[in-house]
Each structure stands twice: as structure tokens, then as C-alpha cells.
XYZ file of C-alpha atoms in Angstrom:
488
model
C -20.990 1.050 24.178
C -18.109 2.684 22.323
C -16.307 5.699 23.677
C -17.401 8.995 22.129
C -14.930 10.632 19.746
C -13.067 13.493 21.412
C -10.114 15.488 20.132
C -8.972 15.776 23.750
C -8.088 12.072 23.854
C -4.324 11.507 23.559
C -4.789 9.109 20.647
C -6.343 11.842 18.495
C -3.868 14.482 19.587
C -1.144 12.187 18.289
C -3.054 11.212 15.143
C -3.828 14.811 14.171
C -0.254 15.902 14.902
C 1.124 13.102 12.704
C -1.370 13.969 9.941
C -0.184 17.577 9.985
C 3.384 16.537 9.176
C 4.263 15.766 5.518
C 5.617 12.198 5.540
C 5.573 10.532 2.162
C 8.184 7.796 1.809
C 11.765 9.135 2.052
C 10.477 12.261 3.831
C 9.860 10.870 7.324
C 12.565 12.745 9.247
C 10.212 15.402 10.629
C 7.564 12.948 11.851
C 10.214 10.667 13.365
C 11.623 13.664 15.243
C 8.124 14.552 16.486
C 7.641 11.020 17.876
C 11.068 11.130 19.500
C 10.297 14.497 21.144
C 7.074 13.083 22.628
C 8.895 10.024 23.952
C 11.730 12.089 25.439
C 9.164 14.247 27.287
C 7.813 11.018 28.787
C 11.335 9.865 29.731
C 11.285 6.993 27.227
C 14.715 5.865 26.030
C 14.824 6.497 22.274
C 17.256 5.907 19.414
C 17.180 6.636 15.668
C 19.293 4.416 13.419
C 20.989 5.272 10.108
C 17.929 4.152 8.134
C 15.832 6.711 10.045
C 13.943 4.087 12.058
C 12.947 5.063 15.590
C 13.390 2.534 18.386
C 12.440 2.952 22.017
C 12.434 1.046 25.320
C 9.814 1.340 28.057
C 10.480 0.041 31.538
C 8.096 -2.601 32.947
C 5.555 -1.956 35.662
C 6.380 -3.188 39.146
C 5.876 -6.943 39.331
C 6.147 -7.349 35.534
C 9.951 -7.191 35.301
C 10.348 -10.852 34.366
C 7.698 -10.879 31.641
C 8.819 -11.333 28.014
C 9.735 -8.207 26.057
C 6.941 -7.230 23.655
C 7.753 -5.143 20.562
C 5.111 -2.681 19.304
C 5.699 -1.808 15.644
C 4.288 0.435 12.876
C 5.607 2.543 9.986
C 5.868 6.323 9.744
C 5.519 6.910 5.997
C 2.421 7.091 3.809
C 1.371 6.852 0.169
C 0.292 10.156 -1.419
C -2.961 10.056 -3.395
C -5.133 12.995 -4.422
C -8.036 13.698 -6.753
C -7.492 15.104 -10.232
C -8.754 18.505 -9.058
C -6.777 18.722 -5.810
C -3.926 21.218 -5.380
C -2.617 19.467 -2.279
C 1.185 19.419 -2.025
C 2.270 16.364 -0.033
C 5.753 17.836 0.491
C 4.431 20.867 2.343
C 0.712 20.749 3.109
C -0.805 19.094 6.196
C -3.590 16.561 5.988
C -6.584 17.729 8.019
C -8.708 14.752 9.170
C -12.459 15.325 9.078
C -14.960 13.447 11.268
C -18.340 12.183 10.076
C -20.592 9.363 11.272
C -17.906 7.514 13.190
C -15.160 7.796 10.572
C -12.192 10.044 9.844
C -11.383 10.965 6.265
C -9.578 13.682 4.288
C -10.883 15.988 1.581
C -9.633 15.134 -1.942
C -6.652 13.120 -0.642
C -6.103 9.846 1.127
C -6.152 10.087 4.914
C -2.798 8.414 5.524
C -4.187 6.293 8.360
C -1.998 3.598 6.833
C -0.111 3.750 9.073
C -0.680 6.928 11.107
C -3.318 5.032 13.077
C -0.755 2.377 14.062
C 1.851 4.954 15.094
C -0.699 6.958 17.101
C -1.958 3.819 18.875
C 1.601 2.895 19.864
C 2.238 6.435 21.120
C -0.963 6.309 23.169
C 0.032 2.965 24.695
C 3.592 4.129 25.343
C 2.639 7.333 27.179
C -0.288 5.936 29.188
C 0.654 5.264 32.832
C -2.774 3.914 33.814
C -2.154 0.242 32.984
C 0.454 -2.343 33.923
C 2.705 -4.084 31.441
C 5.988 -5.892 31.033
C 9.067 -4.469 29.283
C 8.139 -2.919 25.943
C 10.160 -2.012 22.885
C 8.964 0.159 20.019
C 9.950 0.201 16.358
C 8.655 2.910 14.002
C 10.091 2.267 10.557
C 10.601 4.393 7.449
C 9.987 3.758 3.734
C 7.624 0.839 4.298
C 5.439 1.801 1.358
C 8.262 1.547 -1.189
C 9.539 -1.910 -0.318
C 9.893 -2.244 3.491
C 13.218 -0.395 3.165
C 13.431 0.780 6.768
C 12.763 -2.707 8.133
C 15.321 -4.232 5.774
C 17.999 -1.817 6.991
C 17.165 -1.695 10.692
C 19.976 -1.694 13.244
C 18.731 -4.595 15.325
C 21.336 -4.225 18.101
C 18.966 -1.991 20.103
C 16.120 -4.544 20.082
C 15.918 -7.588 22.357
C 12.202 -8.392 22.237
C 10.893 -11.908 21.781
C 7.365 -11.135 20.580
C 6.236 -8.563 18.016
C 2.848 -6.888 17.531
C 2.501 -5.018 14.234
C -0.285 -2.391 13.981
C -0.674 -2.299 10.194
C -3.776 -4.456 9.652
C -7.430 -4.654 10.694
C -9.015 -5.779 13.960
C -11.496 -7.930 12.021
C -8.979 -10.786 12.091
C -5.602 -11.646 13.586
C -3.011 -11.465 10.826
C -0.153 -13.968 11.021
C 1.108 -13.983 7.439
C 1.542 -11.858 4.318
C 2.421 -12.001 0.645
C 5.966 -11.436 -0.476
C 6.892 -9.176 -3.411
C 9.357 -8.800 -6.236
C 9.988 -5.920 -8.645
C 10.148 -6.514 -12.416
C 11.461 -3.775 -14.694
C 11.018 -4.134 -18.435
C 12.988 -2.117 -20.976
C 12.132 -1.985 -24.669
C 14.365 -0.107 -27.070
C 12.534 2.295 -29.338
C 13.204 4.511 -32.298
C 11.705 7.970 -32.640
C 10.960 9.570 -35.987
C 9.482 12.823 -37.237
C 5.709 13.067 -37.424
C 4.760 13.219 -41.121
C 2.629 16.081 -42.427
C -0.473 13.911 -42.950
C -0.613 12.977 -39.248
C -2.076 14.885 -36.300
C -1.738 14.417 -32.537
C -4.562 13.075 -30.405
C -4.641 12.740 -26.614
C -6.695 9.996 -24.959
C -7.133 10.278 -21.209
C -8.653 7.807 -18.754
C -9.184 9.247 -15.273
C -11.196 9.142 -12.037
C -10.628 5.409 -11.602
C -11.095 3.894 -8.138
C -7.446 2.942 -7.607
C -6.641 1.835 -4.083
C -4.036 -0.429 -2.487
C -2.632 -2.524 -5.324
C -2.505 -5.677 -3.182
C -5.357 -5.363 -0.689
C -7.916 -4.275 -3.293
C -6.804 -6.442 -6.198
C -9.752 -8.785 -5.586
C -12.279 -6.025 -6.312
C -11.416 -5.870 -10.032
C -10.435 -2.201 -9.990
C -9.130 -1.171 -13.403
C -5.446 -0.284 -13.723
C -5.347 2.871 -15.888
C -2.420 1.467 -17.912
C -4.365 -1.705 -18.688
C -7.385 0.382 -19.634
C -5.276 2.444 -22.016
C -3.658 -0.703 -23.370
C -7.128 -2.085 -24.111
C -8.111 1.081 -25.989
C -4.900 1.288 -28.038
C -4.827 -2.446 -28.823
C -8.338 -2.275 -30.266
C -7.572 0.934 -32.165
C -4.435 -0.381 -33.823
C -6.306 -3.265 -35.429
C -8.385 -0.740 -37.396
C -6.195 2.322 -37.825
C -2.628 3.398 -38.459
C -1.283 4.962 -35.264
C 2.012 5.711 -33.517
C 2.688 6.322 -29.845
C 4.188 9.626 -28.796
C 4.063 9.590 -24.979
C 2.349 8.428 -21.782
C 1.482 10.591 -18.777
C 0.104 8.976 -15.637
C -0.538 9.090 -11.904
C 2.110 6.521 -10.983
C 2.419 5.870 -7.255
C 4.062 2.786 -5.799
C 1.641 0.422 -4.036
C -1.371 2.061 -5.722
C -3.508 0.922 -8.631
C -2.954 3.749 -11.183
C -6.025 5.965 -11.399
C -5.295 7.945 -14.559
C -3.340 7.666 -17.779
C -3.044 9.902 -20.812
C -1.665 8.593 -24.120
C -0.579 10.846 -26.987
C -0.764 9.238 -30.410
C -0.108 10.304 -33.995
C -2.934 9.421 -36.400
C -3.905 10.100 -40.007
C -5.869 13.369 -40.106
C -8.446 11.665 -42.337
C -9.242 9.136 -39.564
C -9.965 11.577 -36.734
C -13.752 11.250 -36.694
C -13.678 7.471 -37.232
C -11.154 7.027 -34.402
C -13.220 9.150 -32.016
C -16.277 7.026 -32.812
C -14.284 3.811 -32.299
C -12.905 5.052 -28.976
C -16.451 5.646 -27.711
C -17.363 2.042 -28.584
C -14.228 0.708 -26.833
C -14.951 2.924 -23.816
C -18.421 1.385 -23.450
C -16.848 -2.081 -23.604
C -14.401 -1.129 -20.841
C -17.245 0.021 -18.602
C -19.043 -3.284 -19.202
C -15.944 -5.295 -18.260
C -15.124 -3.142 -15.214
C -18.629 -2.387 -13.927
C -17.262 -1.501 -10.496
C -15.605 1.590 -12.070
C -18.795 3.642 -12.010
C -17.005 7.022 -12.080
C -14.514 6.302 -14.861
C -14.023 9.258 -17.212
C -12.642 9.516 -20.749
C -11.564 12.583 -22.674
C -10.312 12.733 -26.283
C -8.722 15.905 -27.617
C -6.684 17.077 -30.559
C -3.325 18.552 -29.599
C -1.530 21.316 -31.430
C 1.370 19.905 -33.414
C 4.765 20.634 -31.885
C 8.290 19.468 -32.589
C 7.489 16.212 -30.721
C 8.541 12.997 -32.408
C 6.572 9.784 -32.651
C 7.712 6.234 -31.987
C 8.301 4.065 -35.046
C 5.360 1.836 -35.982
C 6.965 -1.508 -35.114
C 8.093 -0.228 -31.709
C 4.676 1.356 -31.034
C 2.972 -1.952 -31.776
C 5.397 -3.860 -29.538
C 4.717 -1.517 -26.592
C 0.928 -1.615 -27.051
C 0.926 -5.410 -27.384
C 3.034 -5.759 -24.239
C 0.801 -3.514 -22.120
C -2.280 -5.342 -23.379
C -0.779 -8.798 -22.714
C 0.840 -8.305 -19.298
C -1.138 -9.915 -16.445
C -2.435 -7.375 -13.959
C -4.533 -7.596 -10.807
C -5.568 -10.706 -8.916
C -4.107 -13.958 -10.246
C -4.982 -16.407 -7.449
C -7.726 -16.125 -4.815
C -7.469 -18.026 -1.537
C -10.975 -19.347 -0.875
C -10.245 -20.361 2.733
C -9.099 -16.903 3.819
C -11.004 -14.904 1.160
C -7.802 -13.101 0.207
C -5.752 -12.439 -2.904
C -2.921 -14.936 -2.710
C -1.100 -13.880 -5.885
C -1.295 -10.606 -7.849
C 0.563 -8.228 -10.111
C 0.341 -4.481 -10.714
C 1.724 -2.361 -13.556
C 2.966 0.579 -11.499
C 4.512 2.885 -14.083
C 5.303 3.350 -17.767
C 7.888 5.867 -18.919
C 8.888 6.676 -22.493
C 12.286 8.276 -23.068
C 14.018 9.121 -26.337
C 15.495 5.631 -26.529
C 13.514 3.302 -24.229
C 10.136 2.338 -22.896
C 10.381 1.375 -19.231
C 7.621 -0.525 -17.448
C 7.664 -1.264 -13.694
C 5.623 -4.222 -12.425
C 5.150 -5.495 -8.878
C 4.413 -9.196 -8.308
C 3.114 -10.505 -4.991
C 2.412 -13.980 -3.652
C 2.189 -15.819 -0.343
C 4.660 -18.509 -1.397
C 7.967 -18.123 -3.221
C 7.001 -20.769 -5.796
C 3.856 -18.820 -6.737
C 5.694 -15.535 -6.919
C 8.415 -16.748 -9.225
C 6.036 -18.700 -11.421
C 4.209 -15.400 -12.094
C 7.520 -13.567 -12.312
C 8.839 -15.994 -14.940
C 5.585 -15.784 -16.893
C 5.831 -11.984 -17.033
C 9.531 -12.134 -17.925
C 8.765 -14.479 -20.839
C 6.058 -12.117 -22.147
C 8.510 -9.206 -21.998
C 11.262 -11.162 -23.767
C 8.846 -12.224 -26.509
C 8.425 -8.486 -27.195
C 12.238 -8.206 -27.518
C 12.418 -6.488 -24.173
C 15.027 -6.722 -21.447
C 14.080 -7.865 -17.935
C 15.520 -6.876 -14.567
C 14.246 -8.600 -11.408
C 15.062 -6.979 -8.054
C 14.014 -6.135 -4.503
C 12.733 -9.600 -3.644
C 10.955 -9.756 -0.289
C 9.908 -13.139 1.059
C 6.378 -13.674 2.230
C 5.380 -14.486 5.790
C 3.692 -17.895 5.325
C 0.666 -18.353 7.527
C 1.333 -21.144 10.069
C -1.475 -21.183 12.620
C -0.360 -24.167 14.674
C 3.190 -22.798 15.094
C 2.220 -19.260 16.127
C 1.726 -19.630 19.869
C 1.823 -15.868 20.390
C -1.046 -15.361 17.938
C -2.944 -18.233 19.548
C -2.496 -16.640 22.971
C -3.922 -13.332 21.710
C -6.829 -15.157 20.076
C -7.619 -16.937 23.365
C -7.289 -13.658 25.275
C -9.838 -11.878 23.048
C -12.272 -14.744 23.433
C -11.939 -14.966 27.219
C -11.687 -11.298 28.147
C -13.748 -9.580 25.407
C -16.026 -12.402 24.175
C -14.564 -11.660 20.747
C -13.982 -14.616 18.437
C -11.555 -13.861 15.612
C -9.991 -16.107 13.008
C -6.481 -15.952 11.617
C -5.705 -14.520 8.198
C -2.888 -13.224 6.019
C -2.345 -9.900 4.256
C -2.389 -9.694 0.460
C 0.220 -6.951 0.733
C 3.556 -6.951 2.503
C 3.938 -6.546 6.252
C 7.118 -5.736 8.127
C 7.082 -8.780 10.432
C 8.062 -10.785 7.321
C 11.378 -8.894 7.362
C 11.826 -8.154 11.058
C 11.481 -11.818 12.090
C 14.615 -12.515 10.030
C 16.450 -9.295 10.932
C 15.953 -9.527 14.702
C 17.110 -12.959 15.915
C 15.405 -12.715 19.308
C 11.879 -12.646 17.811
C 10.108 -16.001 18.143
C 6.470 -14.967 17.600
C 4.484 -12.229 15.898
C 1.034 -11.111 14.772
C -0.518 -8.010 13.223
C -3.610 -6.270 14.555
C -4.791 -2.703 14.068
C -7.641 -0.303 13.502
C -10.110 -0.781 10.651
C -8.984 1.456 7.796
C -11.199 1.216 4.718
C -9.989 1.814 1.143
C -6.335 2.606 1.922
C -4.208 4.316 -0.746
C -7.258 6.037 -2.232
C -9.187 9.278 -1.742
C -12.022 7.115 -0.348
C -9.883 6.060 2.630
C -11.618 6.339 5.999
C -10.667 5.261 9.499
C -13.164 3.626 11.858
C -12.874 5.647 15.083
C -14.525 3.014 17.292
C -12.015 0.403 16.101
C -9.141 2.611 17.280
C -10.614 2.791 20.780
C -11.185 -0.972 20.688
C -7.590 -1.765 19.742
C -6.189 0.462 22.490
C -8.459 -1.084 25.118
C -7.693 -4.626 23.974
C -3.950 -4.050 23.847
C -3.807 -2.465 27.295
C -5.642 -5.451 28.702
C -3.563 -7.983 26.786
C -0.295 -6.455 27.985
C -1.661 -6.355 31.530
C -2.757 -10.020 31.358
C 0.435 -11.441 29.877
C 0.979 -13.499 33.045
C -2.320 -15.265 32.482
C -1.493 -16.177 28.863
C 2.143 -17.190 29.170
C 1.767 -20.525 27.385
C 3.031 -18.878 24.202
C 6.493 -18.823 25.759
């Protein structure tokens, strides 16, 4: 029987307080200060490093002084996603969680339970005096969602723990691995010219796509708005004379783009024919991406301004590149039922002189990642584009037999909770991949957290019962460390 949801429980007091604080990546200072204030009130030794990461130490219970130091870790920042009709300002407005049928969600925005749930669970564990445990250390990082920046720049001198528990995954499995990532930036030079008198401006907008976490939900065949627009423009250009003018989009790192608007210059005599062709292409898109059952398309004529259009050859090169670039799941791991290799076109920007395209590649193994990376680089170069590869983060290869700490937790759940879980890896990045290298004392790690459905989308919802389960399981695990010390 699961505990009944109550706002009086410390876990939800912390979760709601965190949700009320704006905390998109690079704006975590206020939420970090809130966590520190709570810890100071509970006489927990706390430090904030130059990267903005919060670290804390909790003294062991009597009789547990000689137990290994366990690190509890989560990240403070969140991705900001809202519906096309929402006026929510993520720099100023709070997120107000709503409860329904066992889940928490937010209205017209993502909930931000990735990773507010992990932070709140750690705070609940840290301030609860009702259970016994060994020495604990806490790490709450910043800028996780934009490349694990906080973890990469952590001041590890404060941390001495040997075993790390990350709270940024589900309690349906025990996660002991994750995909690595690399950033690819393409730059194509372009020439802008005046729009001739026989041409008019048309806007084509794709919107209300499902989106979601660009790694975790790659296997569901959600349409990237840029790829959708590339499909439309590629099929149009084979029948009509057109020139690109601009792109507008909902570009958020770590999210599958949910909307894109292209402005094109077309012959005024072709307007009706192009509109009819777009409707045919739109139907084809919906057939290919049947999961996108709410996808919307709007086509409008735009009043002519002093805007310039991109020269025909450059327009064709950009359209061909967007159409050709691989996007979404590339390799599926049958054993773990996870995306093992993927890519995501994150943004496209047109300036007066360049077209810039940002692409994220992810894979479990370095060889996979750079094979995909080299493939994408070759496609870009064949379009006479320049390639810049940066921000490489190694994966955390899943090694079941060598992860004694994970094995100990698996055995604990089976013995104490009659819960049999298998090991898995995350299709996205997880901070243990970085922290294991940054903190030399760490010799074992796993990730385990509350069930958070559809992260990085307005459909995100947090399973309340799973939060209570994780807290109960962790309190018992930390109290039974003596019984499961074979991981040492």
C-alpha cells in the first residue's frame, strides 16, 4: 500500500519550493542558495564551488562511523519547455505542480521534475533524522542540461566519497551506464540578394509536435521540426522555384524541436499550386510520423518588407543539407531496449552571411559516436560547409560484472523489498560518467530515481508513488550498508 500524497510531507515541501524558483540552466544561483539555507538550518556542512555546484557533508549515525562514504547526487537546473499558447516566463515565473490520479504535472509547461525530484529526494534524506546511515556527501550540480558543465568543472577537493548514487533516472531499473555526447556545428556561407518584384513571401509553420527528451525519446520516432520542414522544402524545390529567407524555431538544448517556421520567396504565379503541394506533402509527413497525432501546419502570405532572400544555389544547399542529415535514433540496443546511438538537430540560425546548424550526437561507445560524427561531418563538407566538433563527453559503458556497488543494491532490493530489477543504461548523458573521472576516490556508482514520464515536454508527469518508494528504499539501503558490504 503506497503512502497517500500529502503536501505536509517534507519531500513535497522541498519539491514545491524548488519548482517555485526559476532555474533554467545558467540561472541556478537562487535554487542553490535555497538548498544551502535548508542544509545550514539542519547544521549540515555546506560549500558552493566556483562552478556554482553545492556540496555537503552529513555526519554518520552512531555505530556507522566506519562505513564507506556514500555520495548522493542530482542536478539543480531544468530544461524550459512550454506550449505555443503559454505566456510562462521561465526567468521569473514559478512552476506550480498540479496533482491528479497519482501524478504531478504542470499546466502548459514541463514540470521540471528532471531533476527537481532528485534534488528533493536528496534533501528529504539529508534532513531526516529517523534512520541510521554512514557518512554521506551530497553533490547538487549546475548546468547539467547543457552539457554536464557543472560536473565537468566541479572542485573535487571537498569530496571524499567512494560510492555514488545519482538520482536522475527511473526506479524501473538500476542504471549503471549512459551514452556519451559530442557537439557538431555546421557553418555554410550564404549570399543574400534583393527579392525580385515577381516574387512574394510565404511562411510555412509546423507546430504542436510531441518533442521530448532528444535522447530518451528518440526511439519513439518523434518528428524533429527542422527535419519536417526540410522534408517539405526539399519536395517543394523539385517542383517550384523558391528561395529561403529565414527560419524561426523553438530551439532548446536536449529537446526535440517542436516547432519551426520557414519564410520563403516564391513566384506569385505559383502561390495556389504551392499551397496545394504543401497539403499533399503534409499528409505524407503525417503518414510517416503517425505518432505525431497533434501536428499542425499553417501557410500564410507575408507582407513584403525590405527583407532579402538567400541566393538560389545557397538556398538549395541548405535545404539539401537539412533533408540529408541523420536525425533521431540510429542504433537500437535490443538487449536493453534502449537507443544506443542517436543524433538531434538542435538549432538552425540564418545570419546575413552564414547558416549555422547545431547537432548533438550520442552513443554508448566512443567508436559509435565518432563513426556517426564523421558521417555527419562528411555530409556537411559535401555541401561546402565548415565543421566544428566540440564538447565531447565520454559515455559510461555498462559493465555489470564490474559494478559491485550496483550489484549490492540489486541484491538489497531483492532481499528486503522482494523487488527484482535488471541493469540498464541511459540513452542520454548522466553525471556519473564525468564525476567518476573527476573524483578519484569514487570506485562504484549507479543511478536510481523516481519515475518521470515524458521529460522535456509539456506532457511530463511525475509518479508520486515512485518518489515515496525511492525514499523508503534508500533509507533502508543506507541503514543496511553493513549487511551488503561485499561491494567494498
